[in-house]
Amino acid sequence: MKVLVIGGGTGGLALAHGLKRAGIGVTVFERDVLRTDGLHGYRVGIDPDGSRALKALLPSDLFDTFVATKARDPKYFNMLTEDLKEVLSLEIPASTDPVESEKSISRMTLRQVLLTGLEDVVEFGKEFVRFEQHADSVTAYFADGSEVTGDLLVAADGSGSRVRRQYLPQAKTEETGIIAIAGKLPLTEESGKLVPPKVFEGISLVFAPLGLSCIIHVMEFQWDRDGKVKQGIGGNTEELIRQWPGLQFDNTRDYINWGLSAAADKFPANVMDLRGQELVDLALRLTPDWHPNLRRLMELTDLGTCFPVNIWTSVPLDPWPSSNVTLLGDAIHTMTPGRGVGANTALRDALLLCRKLIDVRDGRTGLVAAVGEYEAKMIEYGFDAVLKSREQMSANDPIHKPVIGRVVLAGMRTSMRLVNHLSPVKRRMRDKMLAFRGADRDEAAFEITGPNQSEAARANP
């Protein structure tokens, strides 16, 4: 069996690791020309669902490197006013479990971890153009004139997936009506003092009038600004970082990340064409009454990291007849960052598809049947996440309306402040949030085995 993966993002690379370990032929075709191409330096939260998938798919030493290269774990989830007053603060339970814990990861670092060990699997500079299906194979064609034929083609090419557009033209994505401006700045003695201690140690959301909101993350890693391991770490973690070849490709240093979002009607029509200082100036114009420290964070932004984002989402669709083409991650279920589970859902996809393809390898089912089983489950949890993520980011929400929006914001702040003083209610709210992100999810353990190991040695649920 030969699997062709279009796109070297989180889900596609994780799948490739699992298939390679299982002895299943796989090649990843990545449009980027170099390993370091693209802006991949912003934070992604990896929840227990994502960690379970990575634990199962990656070689054990690489999973250990993934854990060693994460940023400091978040301790709080905070909701704030625009003048930095606390409305609600949920404490995230500390955990030393490398799997069942919430992790802050740089997207650039995660990409470099996932590329490690796949040097013989990933082909860079391969821009996918189209595919052709045959009775028992599928051929992918690329912009450089090359082509390759395999048994299964997996679309892992993101929200603008060319595979999806050809294969499932009925699958639509649409604008949520929300625009965001994102930026980051180096974590320095000055910038670190601009946020309260709980904000420094947590994930924070500012909710303000006019439907404006801002997310703030502080990312501290275990290596310094020169890429050298910080003093005082010691033990296995220090050795893993020192020996990890991906560190030479990683541009991640300690930083503060912010993202300002609102309904599109709050932004100028040409916002998607703005860059750098233009975006910082726009963010400052939108927040004239915000706390001076928040505005100073924006002023200190590294202009090369500042860009606009038009938030899109998939439209759920009915199941389709399965074949030797399938999809994972944003290529099929693009979701807003409202719940922070996009990358984790892609990792769930990768693990589930890997399981099903091992069944094919071992003769327990046919390829198309296995793809059908994968798609049935993926569609269910994937589009559930799409809908719940959209609930958090839609211009149709009353909070974005001129008059009623202020009433809604005031009511939300009042209820959150009340909850903030009721410890049992806070715990239930926190536990519900963590449960959605996979905490204590009852999923069977999964161990990838090579094709020559005995049936008794395999643990395929």
PDB file of N, CA and C in Angstrom, residues 5 30 34 55 59 83 87 112 118 146 150 152 166 208 224 228 239 278 285 337 359 391 411 422:
ATOM      1  N   VAL A   5       0.127  11.866   0.661  1.00  0.00           N
ATOM      2  CA  VAL A   5      -0.421  12.903   1.532  1.00  0.00           C
ATOM      3  C   VAL A   5      -0.120  14.257   0.908  1.00  0.00           C
ATOM      4  N   GLU A  30       4.717  18.680  -0.024  1.00  0.00           N
ATOM      5  CA  GLU A  30       4.580  19.986   0.622  1.00  0.00           C
ATOM      6  C   GLU A  30       4.897  21.104  -0.364  1.00  0.00           C
ATOM      7  N   LEU A  34      11.173  25.174   1.380  1.00  0.00           N
ATOM      8  CA  LEU A  34      12.138  24.881   2.424  1.00  0.00           C
ATOM      9  C   LEU A  34      11.436  24.471   3.713  1.00  0.00           C
ATOM     10  N   LYS A  55       1.264  10.834  20.892  1.00  0.00           N
ATOM     11  CA  LYS A  55       1.891   9.752  21.630  1.00  0.00           C
ATOM     12  C   LYS A  55       1.810   8.443  20.845  1.00  0.00           C
ATOM     13  N   PRO A  59       7.398   8.276  17.028  1.00  0.00           N
ATOM     14  CA  PRO A  59       8.349   7.440  17.760  1.00  0.00           C
ATOM     15  C   PRO A  59       8.476   7.968  19.189  1.00  0.00           C
ATOM     16  N   ASP A  83      -9.816  47.285  30.555  1.00  0.00           N
ATOM     17  CA  ASP A  83      -8.906  47.985  31.467  1.00  0.00           C
ATOM     18  C   ASP A  83      -8.190  47.000  32.398  1.00  0.00           C
ATOM     19  N   VAL A  87     -12.574  39.470  35.269  1.00  0.00           N
ATOM     20  CA  VAL A  87     -13.985  39.115  35.300  1.00  0.00           C
ATOM     21  C   VAL A  87     -14.138  37.673  35.767  1.00  0.00           C
ATOM     22  N   GLN A 112       8.593  21.776  13.254  1.00  0.00           N
ATOM     23  CA  GLN A 112       9.942  21.215  13.210  1.00  0.00           C
ATOM     24  C   GLN A 112      10.016  19.855  13.903  1.00  0.00           C
ATOM     25  N   LEU A 118      11.349  12.573   9.166  1.00  0.00           N
ATOM     26  CA  LEU A 118      10.603  12.349   7.917  1.00  0.00           C
ATOM     27  C   LEU A 118      11.377  12.857   6.703  1.00  0.00           C
ATOM     28  N   SER A 146       5.486  16.973 -12.660  1.00  0.00           N
ATOM     29  CA  SER A 146       5.649  15.598 -12.177  1.00  0.00           C
ATOM     30  C   SER A 146       4.302  15.007 -11.795  1.00  0.00           C
ATOM     31  N   GLY A 150      -0.496   6.269  -6.395  1.00  0.00           N
ATOM     32  CA  GLY A 150      -0.548   5.487  -5.168  1.00  0.00           C
ATOM     33  C   GLY A 150      -1.902   4.830  -5.005  1.00  0.00           C
ATOM     34  N   LEU A 152      -3.904   5.419  -2.143  1.00  0.00           N
ATOM     35  CA  LEU A 152      -4.799   6.334  -1.433  1.00  0.00           C
ATOM     36  C   LEU A 152      -4.208   7.730  -1.461  1.00  0.00           C
ATOM     37  N   GLN A 166     -11.813  19.794  -5.877  1.00  0.00           N
ATOM     38  CA  GLN A 166     -12.035  18.869  -6.985  1.00  0.00           C
ATOM     39  C   GLN A 166     -12.909  17.695  -6.557  1.00  0.00           C
ATOM     40  N   ALA A 208     -14.569  43.491  25.168  1.00  0.00           N
ATOM     41  CA  ALA A 208     -14.735  44.936  25.263  1.00  0.00           C
ATOM     42  C   ALA A 208     -15.970  45.387  24.488  1.00  0.00           C
ATOM     43  N   ASP A 224      17.180  29.986  25.204  1.00  0.00           N
ATOM     44  CA  ASP A 224      17.240  31.449  25.263  1.00  0.00           C
ATOM     45  C   ASP A 224      17.140  32.067  23.869  1.00  0.00           C
ATOM     46  N   LYS A 228      20.187  28.717  22.799  1.00  0.00           N
ATOM     47  CA  LYS A 228      20.916  27.872  23.736  1.00  0.00           C
ATOM     48  C   LYS A 228      19.996  27.462  24.881  1.00  0.00           C
ATOM     49  N   GLU A 239      18.881  17.368  27.644  1.00  0.00           N
ATOM     50  CA  GLU A 239      19.570  16.553  26.649  1.00  0.00           C
ATOM     51  C   GLU A 239      18.746  16.419  25.377  1.00  0.00           C
ATOM     52  N   GLU A 278       0.835  49.604   9.648  1.00  0.00           N
ATOM     53  CA  GLU A 278      -0.546  49.958   9.321  1.00  0.00           C
ATOM     54  C   GLU A 278      -1.519  49.199  10.215  1.00  0.00           C
ATOM     55  N   ARG A 285      -6.186  52.472  16.914  1.00  0.00           N
ATOM     56  CA  ARG A 285      -7.373  53.305  16.656  1.00  0.00           C
ATOM     57  C   ARG A 285      -8.644  52.628  17.153  1.00  0.00           C
ATOM     58  N   PRO A 337     -11.003  29.645  15.524  1.00  0.00           N
ATOM     59  CA  PRO A 337     -10.211  29.381  16.718  1.00  0.00           C
ATOM     60  C   PRO A 337     -10.983  29.577  18.013  1.00  0.00           C
ATOM     61  N   ASP A 359      -5.513  -1.686   9.662  1.00  0.00           N
ATOM     62  CA  ASP A 359      -6.458  -2.775   9.425  1.00  0.00           C
ATOM     63  C   ASP A 359      -6.377  -3.270   7.984  1.00  0.00           C
ATOM     64  N   GLU A 391     -19.884  28.970  17.223  1.00  0.00           N
ATOM     65  CA  GLU A 391     -20.687  29.648  18.234  1.00  0.00           C
ATOM     66  C   GLU A 391     -19.893  30.734  18.942  1.00  0.00           C
ATOM     67  N   GLY A 411     -24.277  42.020  30.723  1.00  0.00           N
ATOM     68  CA  GLY A 411     -24.848  40.817  31.322  1.00  0.00           C
ATOM     69  C   GLY A 411     -23.822  39.703  31.443  1.00  0.00           C
ATOM     70  N   LEU A 422     -17.947  31.878  43.069  1.00  0.00           N
ATOM     71  CA  LEU A 422     -18.596  30.616  43.450  1.00  0.00           C
ATOM     72  C   LEU A 422     -17.694  29.454  43.031  1.00  0.00           C
TER      73      LEU A 422
END
